């Protein structure tokens, strides 16, 4: 600043303390953002409280029998969710096995120099696009592509291996197998993304030391990289499992909504989320209370699983913090 | 193992004749090739669903969409055996509800991130809010619908507003986590310099931190919007469905995703074709926001 300008301005004060409006603005803005942070915590408590409050009558009426009974009958006013809990867990576990294997393999494929880095980024984009496709579109695809495709396979498996509990029924249309397969495709991006991070967190020197010992790629991956990344991979699987548990629409469209407990992959089943999706719009009175109770059960299961996943992820981060 | 030499032998006979090359059919190499083959195979298998979905969308949805672009995008959905029809109300409904959700979730999410990352670093409130956001990311989307049903729908009935609130609950965690990350990446020397000039914390926030972190925050917002546009579970019993254009915020509203769900189970070819068309439109909307998000974050790098 030129000296003349400085002299001219200094009388009016080129520097000045913040004015009243600035101070009030500052206090107001800070207050407002802190209020927002509080509101997000209050929101989750409010969610718990609202669902809990609505569920109380049903909880008093059905108690723990709600979790062990097998009928959901509006006319008889009997409500219990064991088949749904079973279906939720069974479909998610199947999806986790199939989607988990695919997801971790893709993470290996993308991080362990299988393809040129540029092609890997294109492939990564493809996997991320899988995550962007809405759940209903997967459901539609499942109904009109996957189920017709699976039917002859299921028929053959049932014919030849019908004694095996997984193949003990015919696939008549919707059922566990198509639902779990679509679910596997849906959790694949989650598992792959977190696993890629887990592999990237391994310090380069570990990999260099491994290859320096003269290992082949398979040996390096199985004996060193997988064990080193194991906790990160576990977090990926648990978080993927959490996603699978809460998934609604694709399952509501594909699983058949039938209250039965079966090991068979080809029999229809039901899940907590799809029970809510299919019954809520027409429910009234007592059924709404029972559905709220079911929502609470689902909330509890997903909360515990996600908490476990986040905890493992935290542990992994801490493990590698010092070594970079 | 027989050609393995002890150091003593090596010293005596020299390194000559020692084969360090890996033979292609030795068991270790074979195992490696099998493993690589499996990885390639599984990676290709994983790409099949996406390609198949895109093919089906273009084949079934594309034909209808591009041959009758205007009627499909503007007309009301057809009844029973009716031919023709469109998905106009659903497109408007989805856009309106996502807009409502964004007006609630975007400012709230960004302000929460500010108070987590900047105002109350390491405070109990910040840690609690961060933890809550993390837990909410794994929150089943249908439960947000159940929550809004209990809070709003029981008292005021099904409405576009209730649908928007349900979507907002789902958008919040994505925005908070993305904004936190973006705010954390603002270089400390920049804010320090601003404080040194005598700025109040709010001035630093508006003039330095937020503009610098904006690309990262926008990426998160775009991803949240894309996710919300594709959601259907929370809308099933908050916004319900409607066959007509939205005229009031407090009445049931159509949305693309619920339309797909309703039409997918119908025994009429026309409706099923429309479900595919609606899916294509929905995927295009979601992808546009996703690509926006990608473009913004690439610019930043």
Coordinates of C-alpha atoms in Angstrom, one line a residue:
Chain A
X1 CA 0.0 0.0 0.0
X2 CA 1.3 3.3 -0.9
X3 CA 2.3 5.7 1.9
X4 CA -0.2 8.3 0.8
X5 CA -3.1 5.8 0.9
X6 CA -1.9 4.5 4.2
X7 CA -1.9 8.0 5.7
X8 CA -5.3 8.7 4.3
X9 CA -6.7 5.5 5.7
X10 CA -5.0 5.4 9.1
X11 CA -7.2 8.2 10.4
X12 CA -10.3 6.1 9.7
X13 CA -8.6 3.0 11.0
X14 CA -7.3 0.4 8.6
X15 CA -7.4 -2.1 11.4
X16 CA -10.3 -2.1 13.7
X17 CA -11.8 -4.5 16.2
X18 CA -14.8 -6.6 15.0
X19 CA -18.0 -4.6 15.1
X20 CA -21.1 -5.6 17.1
X21 CA -22.8 -7.2 14.1
X22 CA -19.7 -9.3 13.4
X23 CA -19.5 -10.5 17.0
X24 CA -23.2 -11.3 17.2
X25 CA -23.0 -13.0 13.8
X26 CA -20.1 -15.1 15.0
X27 CA -21.8 -16.1 18.2
X28 CA -25.1 -16.9 16.4
X29 CA -23.4 -18.9 13.7
X30 CA -21.4 -21.0 16.2
X31 CA -24.5 -21.5 18.3
X32 CA -26.4 -22.6 15.2
X33 CA -23.8 -25.2 14.1
X34 CA -23.5 -26.6 17.6
X35 CA -27.3 -26.9 17.7
X36 CA -27.1 -28.8 14.5
X37 CA -24.5 -31.2 15.9
X38 CA -26.8 -31.7 19.0
X39 CA -29.8 -32.3 16.8
X40 CA -28.2 -35.2 14.9
X41 CA -27.5 -36.9 18.3
X42 CA -31.0 -36.1 19.4
X43 CA -32.4 -37.3 16.1
X44 CA -31.1 -40.9 16.6
X45 CA -32.5 -40.9 20.2
X46 CA -35.8 -39.5 18.9
X47 CA -35.9 -42.3 16.3
X48 CA -35.3 -44.9 19.0
X49 CA -37.9 -43.3 21.3
X50 CA -40.6 -42.9 18.6
X51 CA -40.3 -46.4 17.3
X52 CA -40.0 -47.7 20.8
X53 CA -43.1 -45.8 22.0
X54 CA -45.2 -47.2 19.2
X55 CA -43.9 -50.7 19.9
X56 CA -44.6 -50.7 23.6
X57 CA -48.1 -52.1 23.4
X58 CA -46.9 -55.0 21.2
X59 CA -43.9 -55.6 23.4
X60 CA -46.2 -55.9 26.5
X61 CA -48.5 -58.1 24.7
X62 CA -46.1 -60.5 22.9
X63 CA -42.9 -60.2 25.0
X64 CA -40.1 -62.5 24.0
X65 CA -42.6 -64.9 22.3
X66 CA -42.5 -62.4 19.5
X67 CA -39.0 -63.6 18.6
X68 CA -39.7 -67.4 18.9
X69 CA -43.2 -67.7 17.4
X70 CA -43.7 -68.4 13.7
X71 CA -47.1 -67.0 12.8
X72 CA -47.9 -63.6 11.4
X73 CA -51.7 -63.5 11.1
X74 CA -53.6 -60.3 11.1
X75 CA -57.0 -62.0 11.4
X76 CA -56.0 -64.0 14.5
X77 CA -54.0 -61.0 15.8
X78 CA -51.0 -63.3 16.3
X79 CA -47.7 -61.8 15.5
X80 CA -44.2 -63.3 15.7
X81 CA -41.1 -62.9 13.6
X82 CA -38.9 -65.9 13.9
X83 CA -39.2 -66.8 10.2
X84 CA -38.4 -63.2 9.3
X85 CA -35.4 -63.1 11.6
X86 CA -34.2 -66.4 10.1
X87 CA -34.8 -65.2 6.6
X88 CA -32.9 -61.9 7.3
X89 CA -29.9 -63.7 8.7
X90 CA -29.9 -66.6 6.2
X91 CA -30.2 -64.4 3.1
X92 CA -27.5 -62.0 4.5
X93 CA -25.1 -64.8 5.3
X94 CA -25.5 -66.4 1.9
X95 CA -25.0 -62.9 0.3
X96 CA -22.0 -62.3 2.5
X97 CA -20.3 -65.6 1.5
X98 CA -20.9 -65.0 -2.3
X99 CA -20.5 -61.3 -2.3
X100 CA -17.6 -61.4 0.2
X101 CA -15.6 -63.8 -2.0
X102 CA -16.2 -61.7 -5.1
X103 CA -15.6 -58.4 -3.3
X104 CA -12.3 -59.4 -1.7
X105 CA -11.2 -61.0 -5.0
X106 CA -11.9 -57.8 -6.8
X107 CA -10.0 -55.8 -4.3
X108 CA -7.0 -58.1 -4.9
X109 CA -7.5 -57.8 -8.7
X110 CA -7.5 -54.0 -8.4
X111 CA -4.6 -53.5 -6.0
X112 CA -2.1 -56.3 -6.7
X113 CA -1.0 -55.3 -10.2
X114 CA -3.2 -57.7 -12.2
X115 CA -4.0 -55.0 -14.7
X116 CA -2.6 -51.6 -15.8
X117 CA -3.5 -48.9 -13.3
X118 CA -5.6 -47.0 -15.8
X119 CA -7.7 -50.0 -16.7
X120 CA -8.0 -50.7 -12.9
X121 CA -9.5 -47.3 -12.4
X122 CA -12.0 -47.9 -15.2
X123 CA -12.9 -51.3 -13.5
X124 CA -13.2 -49.5 -10.2
X125 CA -15.6 -47.1 -11.7
X126 CA -17.7 -50.0 -13.0
X127 CA -17.9 -51.5 -9.5
X128 CA -18.8 -48.1 -8.0
X129 CA -21.6 -47.8 -10.6
X130 CA -23.0 -51.0 -9.2
X131 CA -23.4 -49.2 -5.9
X132 CA -25.2 -46.4 -7.6
X133 CA -28.0 -48.5 -9.2
X134 CA -31.2 -48.2 -7.1
X135 CA -32.4 -51.2 -5.2
X136 CA -35.7 -51.4 -7.1
X137 CA -33.9 -51.7 -10.4
X138 CA -32.0 -54.7 -9.0
X139 CA -35.3 -56.2 -8.0
X140 CA -36.8 -55.7 -11.4
X141 CA -33.6 -57.2 -12.9
X142 CA -33.9 -60.1 -10.5
X143 CA -37.6 -60.8 -11.5
X144 CA -37.1 -60.7 -15.2
X145 CA -33.5 -61.9 -15.8
X146 CA -32.2 -63.7 -12.8
X147 CA -35.2 -65.9 -11.8
X148 CA -35.8 -67.2 -15.4
X149 CA -32.1 -67.9 -15.6
X150 CA -31.9 -69.7 -12.3
X151 CA -35.0 -71.8 -12.8
X152 CA -33.4 -74.5 -15.1
X153 CA -30.3 -74.6 -12.9
X154 CA -32.4 -75.0 -9.7
X155 CA -34.5 -77.7 -11.4
X156 CA -31.4 -79.7 -12.4
X157 CA -29.9 -79.3 -8.9
X158 CA -33.1 -80.4 -7.2
X159 CA -33.4 -83.4 -9.6
X160 CA -29.9 -84.7 -9.0
X161 CA -29.0 -83.4 -5.5
X162 CA -32.4 -83.1 -3.9
X163 CA -31.2 -85.0 -0.9
X164 CA -29.0 -82.1 -0.1
X165 CA -30.8 -79.7 2.3
X166 CA -29.9 -76.6 0.2
X167 CA -31.6 -78.0 -2.9
X168 CA -34.5 -79.8 -1.2
X169 CA -37.3 -77.8 -2.9
X170 CA -38.2 -76.6 -6.5
X171 CA -37.7 -73.0 -7.4
X172 CA -41.2 -71.9 -8.3
X173 CA -40.4 -68.3 -8.8
X174 CA -39.2 -66.0 -6.1
X175 CA -37.1 -67.5 -3.4
X176 CA -34.0 -67.4 -1.3
X177 CA -31.4 -68.0 -4.1
X178 CA -32.3 -65.2 -6.4
X179 CA -32.7 -62.8 -3.4
X180 CA -29.4 -63.7 -1.9
X181 CA -27.6 -63.5 -5.3
X182 CA -28.9 -60.0 -5.9
X183 CA -28.0 -59.1 -2.4
X184 CA -24.5 -60.4 -3.0
X185 CA -24.2 -58.2 -6.1
X186 CA -25.5 -55.2 -4.0
X187 CA -23.0 -55.6 -1.1
X188 CA -20.1 -56.3 -3.5
X189 CA -19.2 -52.6 -4.0
X190 CA -19.2 -52.0 -0.2
X191 CA -17.0 -55.0 0.4
X192 CA -14.7 -54.2 -2.5
X193 CA -14.2 -50.5 -1.6
X194 CA -13.3 -51.2 2.0
X195 CA -11.1 -54.1 1.1
X196 CA -9.2 -52.0 -1.5
X197 CA -8.6 -49.5 1.4
X198 CA -7.4 -52.4 3.6
X199 CA -4.9 -53.5 0.9
X200 CA -3.7 -49.9 0.3
X201 CA -3.0 -49.5 4.0
X202 CA -0.4 -52.2 4.0
X203 CA 3.0 -50.4 4.0
X204 CA 4.8 -50.9 0.6
X205 CA 7.8 -52.2 2.4
X206 CA 5.9 -55.3 3.6
X207 CA 5.0 -56.1 0.0
X208 CA 8.6 -55.4 -1.2
X209 CA 10.1 -57.6 1.5
X210 CA 7.7 -60.4 0.6
X211 CA 8.5 -60.4 -3.1
X212 CA 12.2 -59.9 -2.2
X213 CA 12.0 -63.4 -0.6
X214 CA 11.2 -64.8 -4.0
X215 CA 7.6 -65.6 -3.4
X216 CA 5.1 -66.0 -6.2
X217 CA 2.2 -63.6 -6.4
X218 CA -0.2 -66.3 -5.0
X219 CA 2.1 -67.0 -2.1
X220 CA 2.6 -63.3 -1.3
X221 CA -1.1 -62.7 -1.3
X222 CA -2.1 -65.8 0.7
X223 CA 0.8 -65.9 3.2
X224 CA 1.5 -62.2 3.8
X225 CA -0.9 -59.7 2.3
X226 CA -4.2 -61.4 3.3
X227 CA -3.2 -62.0 6.9
X228 CA -1.8 -58.4 7.2
X229 CA -5.0 -56.9 5.8
X230 CA -7.2 -59.4 7.6
X231 CA -8.7 -57.0 10.1
X232 CA -9.6 -54.5 7.4
X233 CA -11.1 -57.3 5.3
X234 CA -13.1 -58.4 8.4
X235 CA -14.4 -54.8 8.8
X236 CA -15.4 -54.8 5.1
X237 CA -17.3 -58.1 5.5
X238 CA -19.1 -57.0 8.7
X239 CA -20.1 -53.7 7.2
X240 CA -21.3 -55.5 4.0
X241 CA -23.3 -57.8 6.3
X242 CA -24.8 -54.8 7.9
X243 CA -25.9 -53.4 4.5
X244 CA -27.4 -56.8 3.6
X245 CA -29.4 -57.0 6.8
X246 CA -31.1 -53.7 6.2
X247 CA -31.7 -54.0 2.4
X248 CA -35.4 -53.9 1.6
X249 CA -36.7 -53.4 -1.8
X250 CA -34.8 -56.0 -3.9
X251 CA -35.6 -58.6 -1.3
X252 CA -39.3 -57.6 -1.0
X253 CA -39.5 -58.2 -4.8
X254 CA -37.5 -61.4 -4.9
X255 CA -37.8 -63.4 -1.7
X256 CA -41.4 -64.4 -2.0
X257 CA -42.7 -63.1 1.3
X258 CA -43.7 -66.4 2.8
X259 CA -43.3 -67.1 6.5
X260 CA -41.4 -70.3 6.6
X261 CA -38.1 -71.5 7.9
X262 CA -36.2 -73.6 5.5
X263 CA -32.6 -74.4 4.7
X264 CA -33.5 -74.7 1.0
X265 CA -32.1 -72.1 -1.3
X266 CA -35.1 -72.4 -3.7
X267 CA -38.0 -72.1 -1.3
X268 CA -39.6 -68.7 -0.7
X269 CA -38.9 -66.9 2.6
X270 CA -39.3 -63.5 4.2
X271 CA -37.1 -60.9 5.9
X272 CA -37.8 -58.3 8.5
X273 CA -37.4 -55.4 6.1
X274 CA -39.5 -56.9 3.4
X275 CA -42.2 -57.8 5.9
X276 CA -42.4 -54.1 6.8
X277 CA -42.3 -53.0 3.1
X278 CA -45.2 -55.4 2.2
X279 CA -47.4 -55.0 5.3
X280 CA -47.0 -51.4 6.4
X281 CA -49.0 -49.6 3.7
X282 CA -52.1 -51.6 4.5
X283 CA -51.6 -52.1 8.2
X284 CA -53.7 -50.6 10.9
X285 CA -54.0 -50.7 14.7
X286 CA -52.5 -53.8 16.3
X287 CA -50.5 -54.7 13.2
X288 CA -48.7 -51.4 13.1
X289 CA -47.6 -51.9 16.7
X290 CA -46.3 -55.4 15.9
X291 CA -44.5 -53.9 12.9
X292 CA -42.9 -51.3 15.1
X293 CA -41.7 -54.1 17.4
X294 CA -40.3 -55.8 14.3
X295 CA -38.6 -52.5 13.3
X296 CA -37.0 -52.3 16.7
X297 CA -35.7 -55.9 16.3
X298 CA -34.2 -55.0 12.9
X299 CA -32.8 -51.7 14.3
X300 CA -31.1 -53.6 17.2
X301 CA -29.6 -56.3 14.9
X302 CA -28.2 -53.8 12.3
X303 CA -27.0 -51.5 15.1
X304 CA -24.9 -54.2 16.7
X305 CA -23.5 -55.5 13.5
X306 CA -22.5 -52.0 12.3
X307 CA -21.0 -51.2 15.7
X308 CA -18.9 -54.3 15.4
X309 CA -17.8 -53.3 11.9
X310 CA -16.9 -49.8 12.9
X311 CA -15.0 -51.0 15.9
X312 CA -12.9 -53.4 13.8
X313 CA -12.2 -50.7 11.3
X314 CA -11.0 -48.4 14.1
X315 CA -8.7 -51.1 15.3
X316 CA -7.2 -51.6 11.8
X317 CA -6.6 -47.9 11.5
X318 CA -4.7 -47.8 14.8
X319 CA -2.7 -50.9 13.8
X320 CA -1.2 -49.2 10.8
X321 CA -0.9 -45.7 12.2
X322 CA 2.6 -45.9 13.3
X323 CA 4.0 -48.0 10.5
X324 CA 3.7 -45.5 7.6
Chain B
X1 CA 15.6 -79.8 -3.7
X2 CA 18.6 -81.8 -4.9
X3 CA 20.2 -78.9 -6.8
X4 CA 20.1 -76.7 -3.7
X5 CA 23.7 -76.0 -2.7
X6 CA 25.2 -75.2 0.6
X7 CA 27.1 -71.9 0.9
X8 CA 30.3 -74.0 1.2
X9 CA 29.6 -75.7 -2.1
X10 CA 28.7 -72.5 -3.7
X11 CA 32.0 -70.9 -2.7
X12 CA 33.8 -73.8 -4.1
X13 CA 32.0 -74.3 -7.3
X14 CA 30.9 -70.8 -8.0
X15 CA 27.4 -69.6 -9.0
X16 CA 27.7 -71.2 -12.3
X17 CA 25.0 -73.7 -13.1
X18 CA 22.6 -72.4 -10.5
X19 CA 19.2 -72.1 -12.0
X20 CA 17.4 -69.1 -10.7
X21 CA 14.7 -69.1 -13.4
X22 CA 11.2 -70.2 -12.4
X23 CA 10.0 -73.1 -14.4
X24 CA 6.4 -72.7 -15.7
X25 CA 5.3 -76.2 -14.6
X26 CA 7.0 -76.4 -11.2
X27 CA 4.2 -76.7 -8.6
X28 CA 4.6 -73.2 -7.2
X29 CA 4.3 -71.5 -10.6
X30 CA 1.4 -73.7 -11.5
X31 CA -0.3 -72.7 -8.3
X32 CA 0.3 -69.1 -9.0
X33 CA -1.1 -69.4 -12.6
X34 CA -4.2 -71.1 -11.3
X35 CA -4.7 -68.4 -8.7
X36 CA -4.3 -65.6 -11.2
X37 CA -6.8 -67.4 -13.5
X38 CA -9.3 -67.6 -10.7
X39 CA -8.9 -64.0 -9.8
X40 CA -9.4 -63.0 -13.5
X41 CA -12.5 -65.2 -13.7
X42 CA -14.1 -63.9 -10.6
X43 CA -13.4 -60.3 -11.5
X44 CA -15.1 -60.9 -14.9
X45 CA -18.0 -62.6 -13.3
X46 CA -18.5 -59.6 -11.0
X47 CA -18.8 -57.4 -14.1
X48 CA -21.6 -59.5 -15.6
X49 CA -24.6 -58.2 -13.5
X50 CA -23.8 -54.6 -14.3
X51 CA -23.5 -55.2 -18.1
X52 CA -26.7 -57.3 -18.0
X53 CA -28.6 -54.6 -16.2
X54 CA -27.5 -51.9 -18.6
X55 CA -28.4 -54.1 -21.5
X56 CA -31.9 -54.9 -20.2
X57 CA -32.5 -51.2 -19.3
X58 CA -31.6 -50.1 -22.8
X59 CA -33.4 -53.0 -24.5
X60 CA -36.7 -52.8 -22.6
X61 CA -36.7 -49.3 -21.3
X62 CA -34.8 -47.6 -24.1
X63 CA -37.1 -48.7 -26.9
X64 CA -40.2 -47.1 -25.2
X65 CA -38.4 -44.1 -23.9
X66 CA -36.8 -43.0 -27.2
X67 CA -39.8 -43.8 -29.4
X68 CA -42.4 -41.9 -27.3
X69 CA -40.2 -39.6 -25.4
X70 CA -42.7 -36.8 -24.7
X71 CA -45.8 -38.9 -23.8
X72 CA -43.7 -41.2 -21.5
X73 CA -42.2 -38.3 -19.7
X74 CA -45.4 -36.3 -19.2
X75 CA -48.5 -38.5 -19.3
X76 CA -50.2 -40.1 -16.3
X77 CA -49.5 -43.8 -15.5
X78 CA -52.0 -46.2 -17.3
X79 CA -54.7 -48.2 -15.5
X80 CA -55.2 -51.9 -15.8
X81 CA -55.6 -52.9 -19.5
X82 CA -55.0 -49.4 -20.8
X83 CA -52.2 -48.9 -23.4
X84 CA -49.7 -46.0 -23.5
X85 CA -49.4 -43.7 -20.6
X86 CA -46.3 -42.3 -18.9
X87 CA -44.4 -41.6 -15.8
X88 CA -44.8 -37.8 -15.5
X89 CA -46.1 -37.6 -12.0
X90 CA -43.5 -40.0 -10.7
X91 CA -40.6 -37.9 -12.2
X92 CA -42.0 -34.7 -10.7
X93 CA -42.6 -36.5 -7.3
X94 CA -39.1 -37.8 -7.1
X95 CA -37.6 -34.5 -7.9
X96 CA -39.8 -32.6 -5.5
X97 CA -39.1 -35.0 -2.6
X98 CA -35.4 -35.0 -3.2
X99 CA -35.5 -31.2 -3.3
X100 CA -37.3 -31.1 0.1
X101 CA -34.8 -33.6 1.5
X102 CA -31.9 -31.6 0.3
X103 CA -33.2 -28.3 1.7
X104 CA -33.3 -30.0 5.1
X105 CA -30.2 -32.2 5.0
X106 CA -27.6 -30.1 3.2
X107 CA -27.5 -27.1 5.5
X108 CA -27.9 -29.3 8.6
X109 CA -25.3 -31.8 7.5
X110 CA -22.7 -29.1 6.6
X111 CA -23.3 -27.2 9.9
X112 CA -22.9 -30.4 11.9
X113 CA -19.7 -31.2 10.1
X114 CA -18.4 -27.7 10.9
X115 CA -19.2 -28.0 14.5
X116 CA -17.6 -31.5 14.6
X117 CA -14.4 -30.7 12.7
X118 CA -13.8 -27.0 13.4
X119 CA -15.6 -25.6 16.4
X120 CA -15.6 -28.5 18.8
X121 CA -12.5 -30.5 17.8
X122 CA -12.1 -33.4 20.2
X123 CA -15.0 -32.3 22.3
X124 CA -17.5 -34.8 23.6
X125 CA -20.2 -33.3 21.4
X126 CA -18.0 -33.6 18.3
X127 CA -17.2 -37.2 19.0
X128 CA -20.8 -38.1 19.8
X129 CA -22.1 -36.4 16.6
X130 CA -19.4 -38.1 14.5
X131 CA -20.2 -41.5 16.0
X132 CA -23.9 -40.9 15.4
X133 CA -23.3 -40.1 11.8
X134 CA -21.1 -43.2 11.3
X135 CA -23.8 -45.3 12.9
X136 CA -26.5 -43.7 10.7
X137 CA -24.6 -44.7 7.5
X138 CA -25.5 -48.3 8.2
X139 CA -29.1 -47.4 9.2
X140 CA -31.5 -49.6 7.1
X141 CA -33.4 -47.2 4.8
X142 CA -36.8 -48.7 5.7
X143 CA -36.4 -47.7 9.3
X144 CA -36.2 -44.1 8.3
X145 CA -39.6 -44.6 6.8
X146 CA -40.9 -46.3 9.9
X147 CA -39.6 -43.4 12.0
X148 CA -41.3 -40.8 9.8
X149 CA -44.4 -42.9 9.8
X150 CA -44.5 -42.8 13.6
X151 CA -43.7 -39.0 13.8
X152 CA -45.6 -37.5 10.9
X153 CA -47.8 -39.9 9.0
X154 CA -49.9 -41.1 11.9
X155 CA -50.9 -37.5 12.7
X156 CA -50.9 -35.8 9.3
X157 CA -51.3 -38.7 6.8
X158 CA -49.2 -39.6 3.8
X159 CA -47.6 -36.6 2.1
X160 CA -44.7 -35.5 -0.1
X161 CA -43.4 -33.6 2.9
X162 CA -43.2 -36.8 5.0
X163 CA -41.4 -38.5 2.1
X164 CA -38.9 -35.7 1.9
X165 CA -38.2 -35.8 5.6
X166 CA -37.6 -39.6 5.4
X167 CA -35.1 -39.1 2.6
X168 CA -33.4 -36.3 4.5
X169 CA -32.7 -38.6 7.4
X170 CA -30.9 -40.9 4.9
X171 CA -29.0 -38.1 3.2
X172 CA -27.6 -36.6 6.5
X173 CA -24.8 -39.1 7.3
X174 CA -23.4 -39.1 3.8
X175 CA -23.2 -35.3 3.7
X176 CA -21.8 -35.1 7.3
X177 CA -19.0 -37.6 6.6
X178 CA -18.0 -36.1 3.3
X179 CA -18.1 -32.6 4.6
X180 CA -16.0 -33.5 7.7
X181 CA -13.4 -35.0 5.4
X182 CA -13.4 -32.0 3.1
X183 CA -13.1 -29.6 6.0
X184 CA -10.3 -31.6 7.5
X185 CA -8.3 -31.2 4.4
X186 CA -8.2 -27.4 4.4
X187 CA -4.6 -26.4 5.1
X188 CA -4.2 -25.0 8.6
X189 CA -1.8 -22.3 7.4
X190 CA -4.7 -20.7 5.5
X191 CA -7.0 -20.5 8.4
X192 CA -4.1 -19.4 10.7
X193 CA -3.3 -16.6 8.3
X194 CA -6.9 -15.4 8.4
X195 CA -7.0 -15.5 12.2
X196 CA -3.8 -13.5 12.2
X197 CA -5.6 -10.8 10.1
X198 CA -8.1 -10.5 13.0
X199 CA -11.0 -12.4 11.4
X200 CA -13.7 -13.8 13.7
X201 CA -14.1 -17.6 13.5
X202 CA -17.3 -17.1 11.4
X203 CA -15.5 -14.9 8.9
X204 CA -12.7 -17.5 8.6
X205 CA -15.4 -20.1 8.1
X206 CA -17.3 -18.2 5.3
X207 CA -14.4 -16.6 3.5
X208 CA -11.6 -19.3 3.8
X209 CA -12.6 -22.7 5.1
X210 CA -15.9 -23.2 3.3
X211 CA -14.8 -22.0 -0.2
X212 CA -11.7 -24.2 0.0
X213 CA -13.6 -27.2 1.1
X214 CA -16.5 -26.6 -1.3
X215 CA -15.6 -29.2 -4.0
X216 CA -15.3 -32.0 -1.4
X217 CA -18.6 -31.0 0.3
X218 CA -20.4 -30.8 -3.1
X219 CA -19.2 -34.3 -4.0
X220 CA -20.7 -35.6 -0.8
X221 CA -24.0 -33.7 -1.5
X222 CA -24.2 -35.0 -5.0
X223 CA -23.7 -38.6 -3.9
X224 CA -26.3 -38.1 -1.2
X225 CA -28.8 -36.7 -3.7
X226 CA -28.1 -39.6 -6.1
X227 CA -28.7 -42.1 -3.2
X228 CA -31.9 -40.4 -2.1
X229 CA -33.3 -40.3 -5.7
X230 CA -33.0 -44.1 -5.9
X231 CA -34.5 -44.8 -2.5
X232 CA -37.9 -46.4 -2.4
X233 CA -38.2 -48.3 0.9
X234 CA -38.7 -45.1 3.0
X235 CA -41.2 -43.7 0.5
X236 CA -43.5 -46.7 0.5
X237 CA -45.5 -45.7 3.6
X238 CA -44.6 -42.0 3.9
X239 CA -45.3 -40.6 0.4
X240 CA -47.3 -43.7 -0.7
X241 CA -48.2 -43.3 -4.3
X242 CA -50.5 -41.3 -6.5
X243 CA -51.6 -41.5 -10.1
X244 CA -51.8 -37.8 -10.5
X245 CA -49.5 -34.8 -10.6
X246 CA -48.6 -33.3 -7.2
X247 CA -50.7 -30.3 -6.3
X248 CA -50.1 -30.0 -2.6
X249 CA -47.2 -30.9 -0.3
X250 CA -49.5 -32.6 2.1
X251 CA -51.0 -35.3 -0.2
X252 CA -49.7 -38.7 -1.3
X253 CA -47.1 -38.4 -4.1
X254 CA -45.8 -40.7 -6.8
X255 CA -42.1 -41.4 -7.1
X256 CA -40.2 -43.3 -9.7
X257 CA -38.9 -46.0 -7.4
X258 CA -42.3 -46.8 -5.9
X259 CA -43.8 -46.8 -9.4
X260 CA -41.2 -49.4 -10.5
X261 CA -42.0 -51.5 -7.4
X262 CA -45.8 -51.3 -8.0
X263 CA -45.6 -52.0 -11.7
X264 CA -43.0 -54.8 -11.5
X265 CA -45.5 -57.2 -10.0
X266 CA -48.4 -56.4 -12.4
X267 CA -49.5 -58.9 -14.9
X268 CA -49.7 -56.4 -17.7
X269 CA -47.0 -56.0 -20.4
X270 CA -47.6 -52.3 -20.7
X271 CA -47.0 -51.7 -17.0
X272 CA -43.9 -53.9 -17.0
X273 CA -42.5 -52.1 -20.0
X274 CA -43.1 -48.8 -18.2
X275 CA -41.3 -50.1 -15.1
X276 CA -38.3 -50.7 -17.3
X277 CA -38.6 -47.2 -18.8
X278 CA -38.9 -45.7 -15.3
X279 CA -35.9 -47.7 -14.2
X280 CA -33.9 -46.3 -17.2
X281 CA -35.0 -42.7 -16.3
X282 CA -34.2 -43.3 -12.6
X283 CA -30.7 -44.7 -13.4
X284 CA -30.0 -41.8 -15.7
X285 CA -31.0 -39.3 -13.0
X286 CA -28.8 -41.1 -10.4
X287 CA -25.9 -41.4 -12.8
X288 CA -26.0 -37.7 -13.7
X289 CA -25.6 -36.8 -10.0
X290 CA -22.9 -39.5 -9.6
X291 CA -20.9 -38.2 -12.6
X292 CA -21.3 -34.6 -11.3
X293 CA -19.9 -35.8 -8.0
X294 CA -17.0 -37.4 -9.8
X295 CA -16.3 -34.4 -12.0
X296 CA -16.2 -32.1 -9.0
X297 CA -13.9 -34.2 -7.0
X298 CA -11.6 -34.7 -10.0
X299 CA -11.4 -31.0 -10.5
X300 CA -10.3 -30.6 -7.0
X301 CA -7.4 -33.1 -7.5

